[in-house]
PDB file of C-alpha atoms in Angstrom:
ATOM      1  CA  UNK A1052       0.000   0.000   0.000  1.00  0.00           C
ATOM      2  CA  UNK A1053       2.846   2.281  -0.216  1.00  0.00           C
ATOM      3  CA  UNK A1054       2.267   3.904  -3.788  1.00  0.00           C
ATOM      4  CA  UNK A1055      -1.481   3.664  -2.380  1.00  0.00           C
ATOM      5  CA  UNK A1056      -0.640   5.411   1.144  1.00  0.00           C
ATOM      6  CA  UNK A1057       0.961   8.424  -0.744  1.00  0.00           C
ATOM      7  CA  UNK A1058      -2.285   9.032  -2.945  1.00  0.00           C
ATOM      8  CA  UNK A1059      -4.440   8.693   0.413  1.00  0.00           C
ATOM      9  CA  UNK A1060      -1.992  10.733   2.393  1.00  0.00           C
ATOM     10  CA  UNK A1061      -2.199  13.669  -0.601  1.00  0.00           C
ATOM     11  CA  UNK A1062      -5.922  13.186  -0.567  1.00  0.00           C
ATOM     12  CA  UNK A1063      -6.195  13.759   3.449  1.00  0.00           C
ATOM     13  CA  UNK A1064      -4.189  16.904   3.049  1.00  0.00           C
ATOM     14  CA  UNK A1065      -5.943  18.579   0.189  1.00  0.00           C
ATOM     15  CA  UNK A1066      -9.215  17.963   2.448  1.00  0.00           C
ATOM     16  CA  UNK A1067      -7.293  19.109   5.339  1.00  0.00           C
ATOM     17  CA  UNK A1068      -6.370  22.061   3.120  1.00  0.00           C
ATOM     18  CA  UNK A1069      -9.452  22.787   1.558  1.00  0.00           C
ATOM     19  CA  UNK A1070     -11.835  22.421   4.976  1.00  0.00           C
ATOM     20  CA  UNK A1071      -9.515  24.617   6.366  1.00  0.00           C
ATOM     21  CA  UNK A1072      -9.638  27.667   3.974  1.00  0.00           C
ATOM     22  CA  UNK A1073     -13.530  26.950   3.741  1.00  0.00           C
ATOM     23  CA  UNK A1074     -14.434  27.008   7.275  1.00  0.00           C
ATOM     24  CA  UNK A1075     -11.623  30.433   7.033  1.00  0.00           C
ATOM     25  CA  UNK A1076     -14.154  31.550   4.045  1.00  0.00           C
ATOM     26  CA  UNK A1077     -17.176  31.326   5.965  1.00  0.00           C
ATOM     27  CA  UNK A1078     -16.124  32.730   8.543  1.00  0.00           C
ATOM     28  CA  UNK A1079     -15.236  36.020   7.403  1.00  0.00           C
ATOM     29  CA  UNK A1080     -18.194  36.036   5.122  1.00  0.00           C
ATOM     30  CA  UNK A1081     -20.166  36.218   8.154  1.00  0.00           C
ATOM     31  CA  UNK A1082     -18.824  38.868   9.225  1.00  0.00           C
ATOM     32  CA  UNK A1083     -19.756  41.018   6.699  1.00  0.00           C
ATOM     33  CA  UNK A1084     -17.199  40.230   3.648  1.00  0.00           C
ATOM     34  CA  UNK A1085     -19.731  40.177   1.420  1.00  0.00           C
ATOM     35  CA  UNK A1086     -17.498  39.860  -1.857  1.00  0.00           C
ATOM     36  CA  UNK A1087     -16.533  36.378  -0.268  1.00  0.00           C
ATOM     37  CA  UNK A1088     -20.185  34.687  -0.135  1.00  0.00           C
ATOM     38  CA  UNK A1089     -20.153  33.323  -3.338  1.00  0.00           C
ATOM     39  CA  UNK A1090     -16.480  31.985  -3.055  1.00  0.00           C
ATOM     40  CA  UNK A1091     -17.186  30.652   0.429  1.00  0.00           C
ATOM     41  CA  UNK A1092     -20.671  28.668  -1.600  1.00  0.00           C
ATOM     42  CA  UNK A1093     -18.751  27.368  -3.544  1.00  0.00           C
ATOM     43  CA  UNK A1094     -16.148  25.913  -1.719  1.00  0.00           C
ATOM     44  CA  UNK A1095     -18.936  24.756   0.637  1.00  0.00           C
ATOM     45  CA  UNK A1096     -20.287  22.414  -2.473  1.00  0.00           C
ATOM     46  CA  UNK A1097     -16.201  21.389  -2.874  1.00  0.00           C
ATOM     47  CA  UNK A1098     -15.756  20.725   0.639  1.00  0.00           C
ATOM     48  CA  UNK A1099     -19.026  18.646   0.917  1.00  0.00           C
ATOM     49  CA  UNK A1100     -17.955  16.331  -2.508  1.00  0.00           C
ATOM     50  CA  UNK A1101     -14.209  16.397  -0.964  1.00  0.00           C
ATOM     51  CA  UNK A1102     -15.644  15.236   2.432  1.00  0.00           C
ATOM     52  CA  UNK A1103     -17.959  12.218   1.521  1.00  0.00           C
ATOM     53  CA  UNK A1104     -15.319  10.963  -0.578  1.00  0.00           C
ATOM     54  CA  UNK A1105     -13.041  11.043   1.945  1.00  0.00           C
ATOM     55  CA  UNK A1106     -15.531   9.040   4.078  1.00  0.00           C
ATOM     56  CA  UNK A1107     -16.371   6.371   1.528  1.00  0.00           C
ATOM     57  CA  UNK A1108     -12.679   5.601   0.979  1.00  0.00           C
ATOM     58  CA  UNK A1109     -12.272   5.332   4.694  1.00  0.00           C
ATOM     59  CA  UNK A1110     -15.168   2.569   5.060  1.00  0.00           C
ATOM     60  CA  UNK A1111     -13.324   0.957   2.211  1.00  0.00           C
ATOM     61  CA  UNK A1112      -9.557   1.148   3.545  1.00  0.00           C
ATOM     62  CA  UNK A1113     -10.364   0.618   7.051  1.00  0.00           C
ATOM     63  CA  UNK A1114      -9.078  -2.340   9.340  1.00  0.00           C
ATOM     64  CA  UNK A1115     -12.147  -3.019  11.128  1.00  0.00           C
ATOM     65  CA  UNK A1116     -10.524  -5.512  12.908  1.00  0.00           C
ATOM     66  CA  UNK A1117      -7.838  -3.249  14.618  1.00  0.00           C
ATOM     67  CA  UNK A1118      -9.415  -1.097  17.908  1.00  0.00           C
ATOM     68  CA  UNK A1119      -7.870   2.125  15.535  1.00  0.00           C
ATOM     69  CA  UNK A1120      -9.715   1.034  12.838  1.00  0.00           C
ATOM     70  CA  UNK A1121     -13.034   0.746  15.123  1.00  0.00           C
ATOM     71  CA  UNK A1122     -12.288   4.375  16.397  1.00  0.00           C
ATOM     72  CA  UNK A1123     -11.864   5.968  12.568  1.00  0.00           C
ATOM     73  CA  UNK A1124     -14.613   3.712  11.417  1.00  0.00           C
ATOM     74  CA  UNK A1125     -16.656   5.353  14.190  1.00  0.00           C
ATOM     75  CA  UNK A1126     -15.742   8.809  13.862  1.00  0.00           C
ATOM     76  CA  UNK A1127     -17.008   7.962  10.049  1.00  0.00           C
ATOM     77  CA  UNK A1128     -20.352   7.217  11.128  1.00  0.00           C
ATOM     78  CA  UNK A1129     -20.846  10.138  13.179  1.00  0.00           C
ATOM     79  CA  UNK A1130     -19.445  12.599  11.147  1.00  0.00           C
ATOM     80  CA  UNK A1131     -22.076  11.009   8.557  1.00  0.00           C
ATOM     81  CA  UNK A1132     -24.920  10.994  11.103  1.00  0.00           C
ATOM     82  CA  UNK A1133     -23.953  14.973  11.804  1.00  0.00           C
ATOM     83  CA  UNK A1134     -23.858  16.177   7.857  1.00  0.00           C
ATOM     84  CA  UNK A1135     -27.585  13.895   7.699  1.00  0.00           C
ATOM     85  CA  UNK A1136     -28.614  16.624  10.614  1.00  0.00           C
ATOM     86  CA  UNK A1137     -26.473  19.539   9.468  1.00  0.00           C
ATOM     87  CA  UNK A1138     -28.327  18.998   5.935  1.00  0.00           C
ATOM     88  CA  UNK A1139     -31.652  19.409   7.966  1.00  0.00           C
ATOM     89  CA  UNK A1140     -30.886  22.106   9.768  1.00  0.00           C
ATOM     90  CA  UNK A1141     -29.706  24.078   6.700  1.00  0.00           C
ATOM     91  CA  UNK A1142     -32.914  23.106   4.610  1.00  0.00           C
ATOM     92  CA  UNK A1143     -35.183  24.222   8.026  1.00  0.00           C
ATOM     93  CA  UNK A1144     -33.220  27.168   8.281  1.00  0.00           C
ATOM     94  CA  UNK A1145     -34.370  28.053   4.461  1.00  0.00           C
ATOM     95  CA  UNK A1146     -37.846  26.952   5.093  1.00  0.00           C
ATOM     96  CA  UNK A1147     -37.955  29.241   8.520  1.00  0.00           C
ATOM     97  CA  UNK A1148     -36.390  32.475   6.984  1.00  0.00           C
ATOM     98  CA  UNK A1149     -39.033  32.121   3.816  1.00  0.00           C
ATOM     99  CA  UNK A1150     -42.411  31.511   5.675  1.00  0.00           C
ATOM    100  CA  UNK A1151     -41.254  33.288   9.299  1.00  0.00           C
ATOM    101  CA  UNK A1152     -41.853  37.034   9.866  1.00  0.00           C
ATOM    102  CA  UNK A1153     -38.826  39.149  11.172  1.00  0.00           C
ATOM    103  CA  UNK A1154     -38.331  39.134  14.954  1.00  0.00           C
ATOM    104  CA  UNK A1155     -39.736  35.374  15.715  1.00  0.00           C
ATOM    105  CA  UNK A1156     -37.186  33.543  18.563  1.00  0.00           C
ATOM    106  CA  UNK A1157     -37.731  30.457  15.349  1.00  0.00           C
ATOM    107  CA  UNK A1158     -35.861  32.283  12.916  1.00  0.00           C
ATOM    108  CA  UNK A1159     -33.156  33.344  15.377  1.00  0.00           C
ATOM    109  CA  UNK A1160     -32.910  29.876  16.711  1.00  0.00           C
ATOM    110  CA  UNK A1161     -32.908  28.340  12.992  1.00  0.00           C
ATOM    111  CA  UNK A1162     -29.965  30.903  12.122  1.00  0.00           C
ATOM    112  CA  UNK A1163     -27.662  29.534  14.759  1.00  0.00           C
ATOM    113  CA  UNK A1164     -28.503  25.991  13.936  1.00  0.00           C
ATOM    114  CA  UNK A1165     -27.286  26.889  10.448  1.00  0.00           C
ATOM    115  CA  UNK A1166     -24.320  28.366  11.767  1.00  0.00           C
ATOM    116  CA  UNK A1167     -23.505  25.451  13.537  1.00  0.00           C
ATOM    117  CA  UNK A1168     -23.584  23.436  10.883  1.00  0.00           C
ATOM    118  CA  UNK A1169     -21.646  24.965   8.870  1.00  0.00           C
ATOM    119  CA  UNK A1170     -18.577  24.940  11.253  1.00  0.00           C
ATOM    120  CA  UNK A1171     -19.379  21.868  12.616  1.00  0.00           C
ATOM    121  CA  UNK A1172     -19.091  20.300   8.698  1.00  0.00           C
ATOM    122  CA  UNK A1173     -16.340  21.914   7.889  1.00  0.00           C
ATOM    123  CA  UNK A1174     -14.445  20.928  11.850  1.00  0.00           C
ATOM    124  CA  UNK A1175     -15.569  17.621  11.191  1.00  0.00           C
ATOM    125  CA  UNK A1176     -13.702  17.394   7.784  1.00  0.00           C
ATOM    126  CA  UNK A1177     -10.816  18.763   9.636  1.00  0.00           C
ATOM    127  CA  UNK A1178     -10.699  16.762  12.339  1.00  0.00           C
ATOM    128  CA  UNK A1179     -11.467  13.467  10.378  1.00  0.00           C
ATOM    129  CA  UNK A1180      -8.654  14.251   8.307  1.00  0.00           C
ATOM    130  CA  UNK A1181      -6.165  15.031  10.749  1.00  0.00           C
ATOM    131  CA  UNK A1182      -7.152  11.795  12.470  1.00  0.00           C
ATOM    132  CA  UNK A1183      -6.403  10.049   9.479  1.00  0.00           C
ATOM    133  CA  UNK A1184      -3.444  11.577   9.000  1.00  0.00           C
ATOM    134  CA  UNK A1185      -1.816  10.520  12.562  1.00  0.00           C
ATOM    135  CA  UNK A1186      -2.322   6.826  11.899  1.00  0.00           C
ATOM    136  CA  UNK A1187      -1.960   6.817   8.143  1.00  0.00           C
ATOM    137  CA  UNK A1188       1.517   4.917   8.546  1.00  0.00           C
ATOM    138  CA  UNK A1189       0.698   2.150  10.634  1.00  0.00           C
ATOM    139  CA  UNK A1190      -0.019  -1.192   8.516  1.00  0.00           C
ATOM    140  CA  UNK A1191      -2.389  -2.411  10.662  1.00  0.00           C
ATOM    141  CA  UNK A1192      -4.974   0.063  10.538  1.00  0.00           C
ATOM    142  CA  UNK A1193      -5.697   0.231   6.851  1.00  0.00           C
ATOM    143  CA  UNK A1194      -6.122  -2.819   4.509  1.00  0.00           C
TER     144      UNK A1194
END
């Protein structure tokens, strides 16, 4: 797996990389750099592709047998568990701001949700692929 742990170890820093300057995006798009809104969207819809990849080829490469393994295989399933709920609060946060008058607690509430999931998708990504990254050499975590 060595030509094979060089592509996955390129892979796990361009989504280390790339959650990095996203979650960097958003952030200063929300505080009021508007020019960087559309950038930051689009390097949401990068990040997103970048990250379930990076999860499927995890399930795939994983040791399952190894307690490592178990814990990356884990982290897998609830990273995939929180984009499932991230995904619905970002479509209820939509919804809310459309049919919800200005000044309900609902629309306040829905905002930070949103908020949340954005950072918490793009600290996930970072976080998954850091993990990676720190047992990346060792032969008996990977397949």
């Amino acid at each position: 797996m060595n030509k094979e742990n060089s592509s996955f170890r390129n892979f796990l820093l361009i989504s280390l990389l790339m959650n990095t300057i996203a979650l960097l995006l958003y952030i200063l798009s929300s505080f009021g750099v508007s020019a960087l809104k559309t950038i930051s969207t689009i390097f949401f819809f990068i990040v997103v592709a970048i990250d379930l990849t990076l999860i499927y080829v995890n399930l795939h490469l994983i040791n399952r047998t190894n307690s490592t393994g178990q814990k990356i295989k884990m982290l897998n399933w609830i990273y995939l568990l929180f984009f499932l709920i991230a995904m619905l609060l970002l479509m209820s946060d939509s919804l809310i701001y459309s049919f919800i008058e200005v000044g309900n607690i609902l629309r306040d509430i829905s905002f930070i949700g949103a908020q949340l999931a954005y950072c918490g998708i793009f600290g996930l990504g970072i976080f998954t692929s850091y993990y990676d990254l720190q047992y990346i050499d060792q032969k008996n975590v990977w397949k």
